[in-house]
Amino acid sequence: MAATEDEKTLIEMLDDPSEIDPNKYMNYVRAPQSGAISTFAGTTRDSFEGKVVVELHYEAYVPMAIRRLRSICSSAQSSWKIDSIAVAHRLGSVPVGETSVFVAVSAVHRSDAMEACRYVIDEIKASVPIWKKEVYANGEVWKENAEFLERRLGLEMGAHDKGGCCGAKVKVGSINEEAHDKRGCCGAKVKVGSVNEAAHDKGGCCGAKVKVGSVNEEAHVRNNREGL
């Protein structure tokens, strides 16, 4: 077992065959000042797309996984008014019906506990280096979480989660392109010969200015935040 703990956070990667004990982690986050404890338990189900699932098998790069889990918990602490967080993830084989990952978050109010708990499990699925093999009655396959694939695709496209928008910086001639992402929206101002066109979007943040002829473009940002 690999574990890390501070005053407000407990993280454990469990490589033994024992089942996760939810009471251990709920008791860790329990506090007199906390009026809510939100939990999530991820369990092995018995089928996937018509195939019979026997078990799931997890592997991880443990040092990096623990660092990433600590970062996720720290971000949750900064974003919501929560008291404590506990996260446990099993490695190795997890049979049908048993828990592979457990998250517990305590807070004064239920909304903070519930939102933070959702954030933690979503980030675990999207960014922690833990790999899953589904073992079927007639075969097996290593799989990546859908959240991980979506995050990777978004990064490759220069996109960011929730609230972003994009613009393009283009120079035609010696053609360059730079995609950037902003929290807000974007518009393009284009001059073709003596033709001007401005596209605006309500509440905008960024725009691209393009001149076609001796073709130049300048991308500028109004919210003081550079994107990709």
mmCIF file with all atom_site columns, C-alpha atoms in Angstrom:
data_model
loop_
_atom_site.group_PDB
_atom_site.id
_atom_site.type_symbol
_atom_site.label_atom_id
_atom_site.label_alt_id
_atom_site.label_comp_id
_atom_site.label_asym_id
_atom_site.label_entity_id
_atom_site.label_seq_id
_atom_site.pdbx_PDB_ins_code
_atom_site.Cartn_x
_atom_site.Cartn_y
_atom_site.Cartn_z
_atom_site.occupancy
_atom_site.B_iso_or_equiv
_atom_site.pdbx_formal_charge
_atom_site.auth_seq_id
_atom_site.auth_comp_id
_atom_site.auth_asym_id
_atom_site.auth_atom_id
_atom_site.pdbx_PDB_model_num
ATOM 1   C CA . MET A 1 1   ? 0.000   0.000   0.000   1.00 0.00 ? 1   MET A CA 1
ATOM 2   C CA . ALA A 1 2   ? 1.206   3.487   -0.884  1.00 0.00 ? 2   ALA A CA 1
ATOM 3   C CA . ALA A 1 3   ? -0.286  6.298   1.160   1.00 0.00 ? 3   ALA A CA 1
ATOM 4   C CA . THR A 1 4   ? 0.040   9.989   1.835   1.00 0.00 ? 4   THR A CA 1
ATOM 5   C CA . GLU A 1 5   ? -1.702  11.980  4.528   1.00 0.00 ? 5   GLU A CA 1
ATOM 6   C CA . ASP A 1 6   ? -1.781  15.492  5.890   1.00 0.00 ? 6   ASP A CA 1
ATOM 7   C CA . GLU A 1 7   ? -4.135  17.246  8.266   1.00 0.00 ? 7   GLU A CA 1
ATOM 8   C CA . LYS A 1 8   ? -6.993  17.464  5.746   1.00 0.00 ? 8   LYS A CA 1
ATOM 9   C CA . THR A 1 9   ? -6.271  14.859  3.061   1.00 0.00 ? 9   THR A CA 1
ATOM 10  C CA . LEU A 1 10  ? -5.796  11.080  2.993   1.00 0.00 ? 10  LEU A CA 1
ATOM 11  C CA . ILE A 1 11  ? -4.758  9.301   -0.226  1.00 0.00 ? 11  ILE A CA 1
ATOM 12  C CA . GLU A 1 12  ? -4.173  5.550   -0.478  1.00 0.00 ? 12  GLU A CA 1
ATOM 13  C CA . MET A 1 13  ? -3.254  3.272   -3.380  1.00 0.00 ? 13  MET A CA 1
ATOM 14  C CA . LEU A 1 14  ? -4.114  -0.253  -2.271  1.00 0.00 ? 14  LEU A CA 1
ATOM 15  C CA . ASP A 1 15  ? -2.279  -3.153  -3.885  1.00 0.00 ? 15  ASP A CA 1
ATOM 16  C CA . ASP A 1 16  ? -3.604  -5.890  -1.617  1.00 0.00 ? 16  ASP A CA 1
ATOM 17  C CA . PRO A 1 17  ? -6.698  -7.965  -2.436  1.00 0.00 ? 17  PRO A CA 1
ATOM 18  C CA . SER A 1 18  ? -8.683  -6.616  0.509   1.00 0.00 ? 18  SER A CA 1
ATOM 19  C CA . GLU A 1 19  ? -11.892 -4.748  -0.208  1.00 0.00 ? 19  GLU A CA 1
ATOM 20  C CA . ILE A 1 20  ? -12.070 -1.005  0.416   1.00 0.00 ? 20  ILE A CA 1
ATOM 21  C CA . ASP A 1 21  ? -13.690 -0.179  3.751   1.00 0.00 ? 21  ASP A CA 1
ATOM 22  C CA . PRO A 1 22  ? -15.892 2.913   3.193   1.00 0.00 ? 22  PRO A CA 1
ATOM 23  C CA . ASN A 1 23  ? -16.262 3.492   6.948   1.00 0.00 ? 23  ASN A CA 1
ATOM 24  C CA . LYS A 1 24  ? -12.514 4.070   7.303   1.00 0.00 ? 24  LYS A CA 1
ATOM 25  C CA . TYR A 1 25  ? -12.583 6.988   4.884   1.00 0.00 ? 25  TYR A CA 1
ATOM 26  C CA . MET A 1 26  ? -15.900 8.399   6.042   1.00 0.00 ? 26  MET A CA 1
ATOM 27  C CA . ASN A 1 27  ? -14.592 8.413   9.615   1.00 0.00 ? 27  ASN A CA 1
ATOM 28  C CA . TYR A 1 28  ? -11.430 10.167  8.448   1.00 0.00 ? 28  TYR A CA 1
ATOM 29  C CA . VAL A 1 29  ? -13.349 13.106  6.966   1.00 0.00 ? 29  VAL A CA 1
ATOM 30  C CA . ARG A 1 30  ? -15.997 13.222  9.690   1.00 0.00 ? 30  ARG A CA 1
ATOM 31  C CA . ALA A 1 31  ? -15.786 16.368  11.854  1.00 0.00 ? 31  ALA A CA 1
ATOM 32  C CA . PRO A 1 32  ? -18.076 18.189  14.336  1.00 0.00 ? 32  PRO A CA 1
ATOM 33  C CA . GLN A 1 33  ? -18.177 21.285  12.132  1.00 0.00 ? 33  GLN A CA 1
ATOM 34  C CA . SER A 1 34  ? -19.113 19.353  9.001   1.00 0.00 ? 34  SER A CA 1
ATOM 35  C CA . GLY A 1 35  ? -22.800 18.970  8.275   1.00 0.00 ? 35  GLY A CA 1
ATOM 36  C CA . ALA A 1 36  ? -22.325 16.897  5.126   1.00 0.00 ? 36  ALA A CA 1
ATOM 37  C CA . ILE A 1 37  ? -20.233 13.987  3.893   1.00 0.00 ? 37  ILE A CA 1
ATOM 38  C CA . SER A 1 38  ? -20.448 13.192  0.189   1.00 0.00 ? 38  SER A CA 1
ATOM 39  C CA . THR A 1 39  ? -19.057 9.903   -1.108  1.00 0.00 ? 39  THR A CA 1
ATOM 40  C CA . PHE A 1 40  ? -18.509 8.123   -4.394  1.00 0.00 ? 40  PHE A CA 1
ATOM 41  C CA . ALA A 1 41  ? -17.826 4.409   -4.823  1.00 0.00 ? 41  ALA A CA 1
ATOM 42  C CA . GLY A 1 42  ? -16.841 3.016   -8.209  1.00 0.00 ? 42  GLY A CA 1
ATOM 43  C CA . THR A 1 43  ? -17.575 -0.706  -8.492  1.00 0.00 ? 43  THR A CA 1
ATOM 44  C CA . THR A 1 44  ? -16.959 -3.432  -11.066 1.00 0.00 ? 44  THR A CA 1
ATOM 45  C CA . ARG A 1 45  ? -20.110 -4.194  -13.050 1.00 0.00 ? 45  ARG A CA 1
ATOM 46  C CA . ASP A 1 46  ? -20.850 -7.565  -14.610 1.00 0.00 ? 46  ASP A CA 1
ATOM 47  C CA . SER A 1 47  ? -21.160 -6.603  -18.281 1.00 0.00 ? 47  SER A CA 1
ATOM 48  C CA . PHE A 1 48  ? -19.973 -4.198  -20.947 1.00 0.00 ? 48  PHE A CA 1
ATOM 49  C CA . GLU A 1 49  ? -21.615 -3.851  -24.364 1.00 0.00 ? 49  GLU A CA 1
ATOM 50  C CA . GLY A 1 50  ? -23.046 -7.345  -24.168 1.00 0.00 ? 50  GLY A CA 1
ATOM 51  C CA . LYS A 1 51  ? -19.827 -8.995  -22.948 1.00 0.00 ? 51  LYS A CA 1
ATOM 52  C CA . VAL A 1 52  ? -19.670 -10.772 -19.595 1.00 0.00 ? 52  VAL A CA 1
ATOM 53  C CA . VAL A 1 53  ? -17.139 -9.053  -17.299 1.00 0.00 ? 53  VAL A CA 1
ATOM 54  C CA . VAL A 1 54  ? -15.284 -11.286 -14.836 1.00 0.00 ? 54  VAL A CA 1
ATOM 55  C CA . GLU A 1 55  ? -13.115 -8.630  -13.186 1.00 0.00 ? 55  GLU A CA 1
ATOM 56  C CA . LEU A 1 56  ? -11.198 -5.397  -13.704 1.00 0.00 ? 56  LEU A CA 1
ATOM 57  C CA . HIS A 1 57  ? -7.432  -5.219  -13.314 1.00 0.00 ? 57  HIS A CA 1
ATOM 58  C CA . TYR A 1 58  ? -5.731  -1.907  -12.437 1.00 0.00 ? 58  TYR A CA 1
ATOM 59  C CA . GLU A 1 59  ? -2.114  -0.829  -12.750 1.00 0.00 ? 59  GLU A CA 1
ATOM 60  C CA . ALA A 1 60  ? -0.576  2.559   -11.994 1.00 0.00 ? 60  ALA A CA 1
ATOM 61  C CA . TYR A 1 61  ? 2.612   4.551   -11.936 1.00 0.00 ? 61  TYR A CA 1
ATOM 62  C CA . VAL A 1 62  ? 2.174   5.014   -8.210  1.00 0.00 ? 62  VAL A CA 1
ATOM 63  C CA . PRO A 1 63  ? 4.514   7.975   -7.415  1.00 0.00 ? 63  PRO A CA 1
ATOM 64  C CA . MET A 1 64  ? 3.028   10.069  -10.210 1.00 0.00 ? 64  MET A CA 1
ATOM 65  C CA . ALA A 1 65  ? -0.512  8.929   -9.393  1.00 0.00 ? 65  ALA A CA 1
ATOM 66  C CA . ILE A 1 66  ? -0.145  10.044  -5.778  1.00 0.00 ? 66  ILE A CA 1
ATOM 67  C CA . ARG A 1 67  ? 1.294   13.414  -6.823  1.00 0.00 ? 67  ARG A CA 1
ATOM 68  C CA . ARG A 1 68  ? -1.596  13.951  -9.199  1.00 0.00 ? 68  ARG A CA 1
ATOM 69  C CA . LEU A 1 69  ? -4.151  12.914  -6.568  1.00 0.00 ? 69  LEU A CA 1
ATOM 70  C CA . ARG A 1 70  ? -2.638  15.374  -4.101  1.00 0.00 ? 70  ARG A CA 1
ATOM 71  C CA . SER A 1 71  ? -2.890  18.127  -6.714  1.00 0.00 ? 71  SER A CA 1
ATOM 72  C CA . ILE A 1 72  ? -6.541  17.282  -7.394  1.00 0.00 ? 72  ILE A CA 1
ATOM 73  C CA . CYS A 1 73  ? -7.388  17.336  -3.694  1.00 0.00 ? 73  CYS A CA 1
ATOM 74  C CA . SER A 1 74  ? -5.544  20.634  -3.246  1.00 0.00 ? 74  SER A CA 1
ATOM 75  C CA . SER A 1 75  ? -7.517  22.166  -6.114  1.00 0.00 ? 75  SER A CA 1
ATOM 76  C CA . ALA A 1 76  ? -10.770 20.956  -4.554  1.00 0.00 ? 76  ALA A CA 1
ATOM 77  C CA . GLN A 1 77  ? -9.774  22.481  -1.209  1.00 0.00 ? 77  GLN A CA 1
ATOM 78  C CA . SER A 1 78  ? -9.115  25.795  -2.958  1.00 0.00 ? 78  SER A CA 1
ATOM 79  C CA . SER A 1 79  ? -12.327 25.781  -4.987  1.00 0.00 ? 79  SER A CA 1
ATOM 80  C CA . TRP A 1 80  ? -14.917 24.743  -2.398  1.00 0.00 ? 80  TRP A CA 1
ATOM 81  C CA . LYS A 1 81  ? -15.402 25.314  1.320   1.00 0.00 ? 81  LYS A CA 1
ATOM 82  C CA . ILE A 1 82  ? -14.666 21.761  2.386   1.00 0.00 ? 82  ILE A CA 1
ATOM 83  C CA . ASP A 1 83  ? -13.101 20.296  5.483   1.00 0.00 ? 83  ASP A CA 1
ATOM 84  C CA . SER A 1 84  ? -11.400 17.017  4.541   1.00 0.00 ? 84  SER A CA 1
ATOM 85  C CA . ILE A 1 85  ? -10.938 14.638  1.600   1.00 0.00 ? 85  ILE A CA 1
ATOM 86  C CA . ALA A 1 86  ? -10.131 10.930  1.518   1.00 0.00 ? 86  ALA A CA 1
ATOM 87  C CA . VAL A 1 87  ? -9.364  8.965   -1.658  1.00 0.00 ? 87  VAL A CA 1
ATOM 88  C CA . ALA A 1 88  ? -8.636  5.249   -2.000  1.00 0.00 ? 88  ALA A CA 1
ATOM 89  C CA . HIS A 1 89  ? -7.931  3.342   -5.223  1.00 0.00 ? 89  HIS A CA 1
ATOM 90  C CA . ARG A 1 90  ? -7.283  -0.374  -5.532  1.00 0.00 ? 90  ARG A CA 1
ATOM 91  C CA . LEU A 1 91  ? -4.635  -1.875  -7.798  1.00 0.00 ? 91  LEU A CA 1
ATOM 92  C CA . GLY A 1 92  ? -4.595  -5.399  -9.150  1.00 0.00 ? 92  GLY A CA 1
ATOM 93  C CA . SER A 1 93  ? -7.754  -7.445  -9.655  1.00 0.00 ? 93  SER A CA 1
ATOM 94  C CA . VAL A 1 94  ? -11.163 -6.160  -8.560  1.00 0.00 ? 94  VAL A CA 1
ATOM 95  C CA . PRO A 1 95  ? -13.949 -8.759  -8.996  1.00 0.00 ? 95  PRO A CA 1
ATOM 96  C CA . VAL A 1 96  ? -17.517 -7.942  -9.996  1.00 0.00 ? 96  VAL A CA 1
ATOM 97  C CA . GLY A 1 97  ? -19.410 -6.115  -7.252  1.00 0.00 ? 97  GLY A CA 1
ATOM 98  C CA . GLU A 1 98  ? -16.334 -4.888  -5.378  1.00 0.00 ? 98  GLU A CA 1
ATOM 99  C CA . THR A 1 99  ? -15.207 -1.256  -5.073  1.00 0.00 ? 99  THR A CA 1
ATOM 100 C CA . SER A 1 100 ? -12.171 -0.088  -7.026  1.00 0.00 ? 100 SER A CA 1
ATOM 101 C CA . VAL A 1 101 ? -12.203 3.606   -6.064  1.00 0.00 ? 101 VAL A CA 1
ATOM 102 C CA . PHE A 1 102 ? -13.725 5.486   -3.145  1.00 0.00 ? 102 PHE A CA 1
ATOM 103 C CA . VAL A 1 103 ? -13.910 9.234   -2.494  1.00 0.00 ? 103 VAL A CA 1
ATOM 104 C CA . ALA A 1 104 ? -15.213 10.952  0.641   1.00 0.00 ? 104 ALA A CA 1
ATOM 105 C CA . VAL A 1 105 ? -15.493 14.717  1.145   1.00 0.00 ? 105 VAL A CA 1
ATOM 106 C CA . SER A 1 106 ? -16.789 16.575  4.181   1.00 0.00 ? 106 SER A CA 1
ATOM 107 C CA . ALA A 1 107 ? -18.013 20.166  4.338   1.00 0.00 ? 107 ALA A CA 1
ATOM 108 C CA . VAL A 1 108 ? -20.262 22.448  6.333   1.00 0.00 ? 108 VAL A CA 1
ATOM 109 C CA . HIS A 1 109 ? -22.840 22.448  3.530   1.00 0.00 ? 109 HIS A CA 1
ATOM 110 C CA . ARG A 1 110 ? -23.902 19.628  1.210   1.00 0.00 ? 110 ARG A CA 1
ATOM 111 C CA . SER A 1 111 ? -23.467 21.610  -2.009  1.00 0.00 ? 111 SER A CA 1
ATOM 112 C CA . ASP A 1 112 ? -19.733 22.081  -1.403  1.00 0.00 ? 112 ASP A CA 1
ATOM 113 C CA . ALA A 1 113 ? -19.256 18.436  -0.424  1.00 0.00 ? 113 ALA A CA 1
ATOM 114 C CA . MET A 1 114 ? -21.190 17.107  -3.420  1.00 0.00 ? 114 MET A CA 1
ATOM 115 C CA . GLU A 1 115 ? -19.588 19.374  -6.009  1.00 0.00 ? 115 GLU A CA 1
ATOM 116 C CA . ALA A 1 116 ? -16.076 18.748  -4.706  1.00 0.00 ? 116 ALA A CA 1
ATOM 117 C CA . CYS A 1 117 ? -16.655 14.989  -4.633  1.00 0.00 ? 117 CYS A CA 1
ATOM 118 C CA . ARG A 1 118 ? -17.837 15.061  -8.259  1.00 0.00 ? 118 ARG A CA 1
ATOM 119 C CA . TYR A 1 119 ? -14.811 17.131  -9.250  1.00 0.00 ? 119 TYR A CA 1
ATOM 120 C CA . VAL A 1 120 ? -12.360 14.746  -7.565  1.00 0.00 ? 120 VAL A CA 1
ATOM 121 C CA . ILE A 1 121 ? -13.680 11.569  -9.205  1.00 0.00 ? 121 ILE A CA 1
ATOM 122 C CA . ASP A 1 122 ? -13.959 13.253  -12.624 1.00 0.00 ? 122 ASP A CA 1
ATOM 123 C CA . GLU A 1 123 ? -10.346 14.426  -12.403 1.00 0.00 ? 123 GLU A CA 1
ATOM 124 C CA . ILE A 1 124 ? -9.186  10.986  -11.268 1.00 0.00 ? 124 ILE A CA 1
ATOM 125 C CA . LYS A 1 125 ? -10.767 9.477   -14.364 1.00 0.00 ? 125 LYS A CA 1
ATOM 126 C CA . ALA A 1 126 ? -9.379  12.170  -16.654 1.00 0.00 ? 126 ALA A CA 1
ATOM 127 C CA . SER A 1 127 ? -5.824  12.725  -15.461 1.00 0.00 ? 127 SER A CA 1
ATOM 128 C CA . VAL A 1 128 ? -4.413  10.200  -12.962 1.00 0.00 ? 128 VAL A CA 1
ATOM 129 C CA . PRO A 1 129 ? -2.038  7.596   -14.510 1.00 0.00 ? 129 PRO A CA 1
ATOM 130 C CA . ILE A 1 130 ? -4.065  4.506   -13.614 1.00 0.00 ? 130 ILE A CA 1
ATOM 131 C CA . TRP A 1 131 ? -4.738  1.908   -16.328 1.00 0.00 ? 131 TRP A CA 1
ATOM 132 C CA . LYS A 1 132 ? -7.631  -0.533  -16.465 1.00 0.00 ? 132 LYS A CA 1
ATOM 133 C CA . LYS A 1 133 ? -7.921  -3.946  -18.088 1.00 0.00 ? 133 LYS A CA 1
ATOM 134 C CA . GLU A 1 134 ? -11.375 -5.434  -18.524 1.00 0.00 ? 134 GLU A CA 1
ATOM 135 C CA . VAL A 1 135 ? -11.313 -9.213  -18.210 1.00 0.00 ? 135 VAL A CA 1
ATOM 136 C CA . TYR A 1 136 ? -14.210 -10.936 -19.992 1.00 0.00 ? 136 TYR A CA 1
ATOM 137 C CA . ALA A 1 137 ? -15.389 -14.526 -20.024 1.00 0.00 ? 137 ALA A CA 1
ATOM 138 C CA . ASN A 1 138 ? -13.897 -14.848 -23.513 1.00 0.00 ? 138 ASN A CA 1
ATOM 139 C CA . GLY A 1 139 ? -10.990 -12.389 -23.550 1.00 0.00 ? 139 GLY A CA 1
ATOM 140 C CA . GLU A 1 140 ? -9.574  -9.174  -22.144 1.00 0.00 ? 140 GLU A CA 1
ATOM 141 C CA . VAL A 1 141 ? -8.688  -5.644  -23.262 1.00 0.00 ? 141 VAL A CA 1
ATOM 142 C CA . TRP A 1 142 ? -6.825  -2.656  -21.824 1.00 0.00 ? 142 TRP A CA 1
ATOM 143 C CA . LYS A 1 143 ? -9.023  0.442   -21.855 1.00 0.00 ? 143 LYS A CA 1
ATOM 144 C CA . GLU A 1 144 ? -8.636  4.149   -21.325 1.00 0.00 ? 144 GLU A CA 1
ATOM 145 C CA . ASN A 1 145 ? -11.351 6.112   -19.540 1.00 0.00 ? 145 ASN A CA 1
ATOM 146 C CA . ALA A 1 146 ? -13.606 8.196   -21.771 1.00 0.00 ? 146 ALA A CA 1
ATOM 147 C CA . GLU A 1 147 ? -12.745 11.254  -19.661 1.00 0.00 ? 147 GLU A CA 1
ATOM 148 C CA . PHE A 1 148 ? -9.028  10.691  -20.286 1.00 0.00 ? 148 PHE A CA 1
ATOM 149 C CA . LEU A 1 149 ? -9.553  10.432  -24.042 1.00 0.00 ? 149 LEU A CA 1
ATOM 150 C CA . GLU A 1 150 ? -11.685 13.595  -24.078 1.00 0.00 ? 150 GLU A CA 1
ATOM 151 C CA . ARG A 1 151 ? -9.064  15.498  -22.073 1.00 0.00 ? 151 ARG A CA 1
ATOM 152 C CA . ARG A 1 152 ? -6.250  14.363  -24.370 1.00 0.00 ? 152 ARG A CA 1
ATOM 153 C CA . LEU A 1 153 ? -8.238  15.283  -27.474 1.00 0.00 ? 153 LEU A CA 1
ATOM 154 C CA . GLY A 1 154 ? -9.022  18.696  -26.003 1.00 0.00 ? 154 GLY A CA 1
ATOM 155 C CA . LEU A 1 155 ? -5.352  19.350  -25.268 1.00 0.00 ? 155 LEU A CA 1
ATOM 156 C CA . GLU A 1 156 ? -4.320  18.261  -28.732 1.00 0.00 ? 156 GLU A CA 1
ATOM 157 C CA . MET A 1 157 ? -6.838  20.651  -30.277 1.00 0.00 ? 157 MET A CA 1
ATOM 158 C CA . GLY A 1 158 ? -5.810  23.511  -28.010 1.00 0.00 ? 158 GLY A CA 1
ATOM 159 C CA . ALA A 1 159 ? -9.171  23.395  -26.268 1.00 0.00 ? 159 ALA A CA 1
ATOM 160 C CA . HIS A 1 160 ? -9.916  23.723  -22.574 1.00 0.00 ? 160 HIS A CA 1
ATOM 161 C CA . ASP A 1 161 ? -12.745 22.478  -20.388 1.00 0.00 ? 161 ASP A CA 1
ATOM 162 C CA . LYS A 1 162 ? -15.882 24.511  -19.748 1.00 0.00 ? 162 LYS A CA 1
ATOM 163 C CA . GLY A 1 163 ? -15.996 28.178  -20.495 1.00 0.00 ? 163 GLY A CA 1
ATOM 164 C CA . GLY A 1 164 ? -13.342 28.459  -23.170 1.00 0.00 ? 164 GLY A CA 1
ATOM 165 C CA . CYS A 1 165 ? -13.497 29.712  -26.714 1.00 0.00 ? 165 CYS A CA 1
ATOM 166 C CA . CYS A 1 166 ? -11.013 29.991  -29.448 1.00 0.00 ? 166 CYS A CA 1
ATOM 167 C CA . GLY A 1 167 ? -9.687  32.155  -32.181 1.00 0.00 ? 167 GLY A CA 1
ATOM 168 C CA . ALA A 1 168 ? -7.141  31.746  -34.917 1.00 0.00 ? 168 ALA A CA 1
ATOM 169 C CA . LYS A 1 169 ? -4.091  33.807  -35.735 1.00 0.00 ? 169 LYS A CA 1
ATOM 170 C CA . VAL A 1 170 ? -3.321  33.422  -39.397 1.00 0.00 ? 170 VAL A CA 1
ATOM 171 C CA . LYS A 1 171 ? -0.734  34.920  -41.712 1.00 0.00 ? 171 LYS A CA 1
ATOM 172 C CA . VAL A 1 172 ? -1.417  34.107  -45.359 1.00 0.00 ? 172 VAL A CA 1
ATOM 173 C CA . GLY A 1 173 ? 1.650   34.214  -47.607 1.00 0.00 ? 173 GLY A CA 1
ATOM 174 C CA . SER A 1 174 ? 4.206   32.632  -45.331 1.00 0.00 ? 174 SER A CA 1
ATOM 175 C CA . ILE A 1 175 ? 1.294   30.840  -43.713 1.00 0.00 ? 175 ILE A CA 1
ATOM 176 C CA . ASN A 1 176 ? 1.306   30.562  -39.927 1.00 0.00 ? 176 ASN A CA 1
ATOM 177 C CA . GLU A 1 177 ? -1.448  29.502  -37.637 1.00 0.00 ? 177 GLU A CA 1
ATOM 178 C CA . GLU A 1 178 ? -1.778  29.774  -33.944 1.00 0.00 ? 178 GLU A CA 1
ATOM 179 C CA . ALA A 1 179 ? -4.827  28.552  -32.069 1.00 0.00 ? 179 ALA A CA 1
ATOM 180 C CA . HIS A 1 180 ? -5.488  30.114  -28.714 1.00 0.00 ? 180 HIS A CA 1
ATOM 181 C CA . ASP A 1 181 ? -8.068  29.498  -26.020 1.00 0.00 ? 181 ASP A CA 1
ATOM 182 C CA . LYS A 1 182 ? -9.724  32.054  -23.803 1.00 0.00 ? 182 LYS A CA 1
ATOM 183 C CA . ARG A 1 183 ? -12.351 32.088  -21.111 1.00 0.00 ? 183 ARG A CA 1
ATOM 184 C CA . GLY A 1 184 ? -14.937 34.128  -22.898 1.00 0.00 ? 184 GLY A CA 1
ATOM 185 C CA . CYS A 1 185 ? -15.531 34.300  -26.629 1.00 0.00 ? 185 CYS A CA 1
ATOM 186 C CA . CYS A 1 186 ? -13.923 35.565  -29.768 1.00 0.00 ? 186 CYS A CA 1
ATOM 187 C CA . GLY A 1 187 ? -14.476 37.475  -32.975 1.00 0.00 ? 187 GLY A CA 1
ATOM 188 C CA . ALA A 1 188 ? -12.555 38.208  -36.147 1.00 0.00 ? 188 ALA A CA 1
ATOM 189 C CA . LYS A 1 189 ? -11.926 41.563  -37.830 1.00 0.00 ? 189 LYS A CA 1
ATOM 190 C CA . VAL A 1 190 ? -11.029 41.156  -41.498 1.00 0.00 ? 190 VAL A CA 1
ATOM 191 C CA . LYS A 1 191 ? -9.986  43.681  -44.177 1.00 0.00 ? 191 LYS A CA 1
ATOM 192 C CA . VAL A 1 192 ? -10.083 42.487  -47.806 1.00 0.00 ? 192 VAL A CA 1
ATOM 193 C CA . GLY A 1 193 ? -8.972  45.293  -50.156 1.00 0.00 ? 193 GLY A CA 1
ATOM 194 C CA . SER A 1 194 ? -11.196 48.098  -48.854 1.00 0.00 ? 194 SER A CA 1
ATOM 195 C CA . VAL A 1 195 ? -13.717 45.670  -47.356 1.00 0.00 ? 195 VAL A CA 1
ATOM 196 C CA . ASN A 1 196 ? -14.057 45.567  -43.581 1.00 0.00 ? 196 ASN A CA 1
ATOM 197 C CA . GLU A 1 197 ? -15.941 43.008  -41.628 1.00 0.00 ? 197 GLU A CA 1
ATOM 198 C CA . ALA A 1 198 ? -16.167 42.676  -37.885 1.00 0.00 ? 198 ALA A CA 1
ATOM 199 C CA . ALA A 1 199 ? -17.623 39.662  -36.180 1.00 0.00 ? 199 ALA A CA 1
ATOM 200 C CA . HIS A 1 200 ? -18.513 40.144  -32.545 1.00 0.00 ? 200 HIS A CA 1
ATOM 201 C CA . ASP A 1 201 ? -19.843 37.827  -29.872 1.00 0.00 ? 201 ASP A CA 1
ATOM 202 C CA . LYS A 1 202 ? -21.565 39.060  -26.732 1.00 0.00 ? 202 LYS A CA 1
ATOM 203 C CA . GLY A 1 203 ? -19.245 39.191  -23.720 1.00 0.00 ? 203 GLY A CA 1
ATOM 204 C CA . GLY A 1 204 ? -16.181 38.635  -25.892 1.00 0.00 ? 204 GLY A CA 1
ATOM 205 C CA . CYS A 1 205 ? -12.618 38.296  -24.841 1.00 0.00 ? 205 CYS A CA 1
ATOM 206 C CA . CYS A 1 206 ? -10.437 37.884  -27.868 1.00 0.00 ? 206 CYS A CA 1
ATOM 207 C CA . GLY A 1 207 ? -10.308 38.505  -31.582 1.00 0.00 ? 207 GLY A CA 1
ATOM 208 C CA . ALA A 1 208 ? -8.182  38.149  -34.662 1.00 0.00 ? 208 ALA A CA 1
ATOM 209 C CA . LYS A 1 209 ? -7.351  41.015  -37.021 1.00 0.00 ? 209 LYS A CA 1
ATOM 210 C CA . VAL A 1 210 ? -6.505  39.958  -40.560 1.00 0.00 ? 210 VAL A CA 1
ATOM 211 C CA . LYS A 1 211 ? -5.415  41.941  -43.608 1.00 0.00 ? 211 LYS A CA 1
ATOM 212 C CA . VAL A 1 212 ? -5.488  40.100  -46.929 1.00 0.00 ? 212 VAL A CA 1
ATOM 213 C CA . GLY A 1 213 ? -3.319  41.650  -49.666 1.00 0.00 ? 213 GLY A CA 1
ATOM 214 C CA . SER A 1 214 ? -0.036  42.263  -47.914 1.00 0.00 ? 214 SER A CA 1
ATOM 215 C CA . VAL A 1 215 ? -1.591  39.793  -45.564 1.00 0.00 ? 215 VAL A CA 1
ATOM 216 C CA . ASN A 1 216 ? -0.955  40.376  -41.869 1.00 0.00 ? 216 ASN A CA 1
ATOM 217 C CA . GLU A 1 217 ? -2.838  39.404  -38.764 1.00 0.00 ? 217 GLU A CA 1
ATOM 218 C CA . GLU A 1 218 ? -2.603  40.305  -35.171 1.00 0.00 ? 218 GLU A CA 1
ATOM 219 C CA . ALA A 1 219 ? -4.356  38.269  -32.490 1.00 0.00 ? 219 ALA A CA 1
ATOM 220 C CA . HIS A 1 220 ? -5.063  40.249  -29.364 1.00 0.00 ? 220 HIS A CA 1
ATOM 221 C CA . VAL A 1 221 ? -6.472  39.328  -26.005 1.00 0.00 ? 221 VAL A CA 1
ATOM 222 C CA . ARG A 1 222 ? -8.568  41.600  -23.819 1.00 0.00 ? 222 ARG A CA 1
ATOM 223 C CA . ASN A 1 223 ? -8.624  39.555  -20.642 1.00 0.00 ? 223 ASN A CA 1
ATOM 224 C CA . ASN A 1 224 ? -4.840  39.463  -20.078 1.00 0.00 ? 224 ASN A CA 1
ATOM 225 C CA . ARG A 1 225 ? -4.704  35.688  -20.369 1.00 0.00 ? 225 ARG A CA 1
ATOM 226 C CA . GLU A 1 226 ? -2.686  33.993  -23.095 1.00 0.00 ? 226 GLU A CA 1
ATOM 227 C CA . GLY A 1 227 ? -4.046  30.721  -24.477 1.00 0.00 ? 227 GLY A CA 1
ATOM 228 C CA . LEU A 1 228 ? -2.658  27.921  -26.579 1.00 0.00 ? 228 LEU A CA 1
#
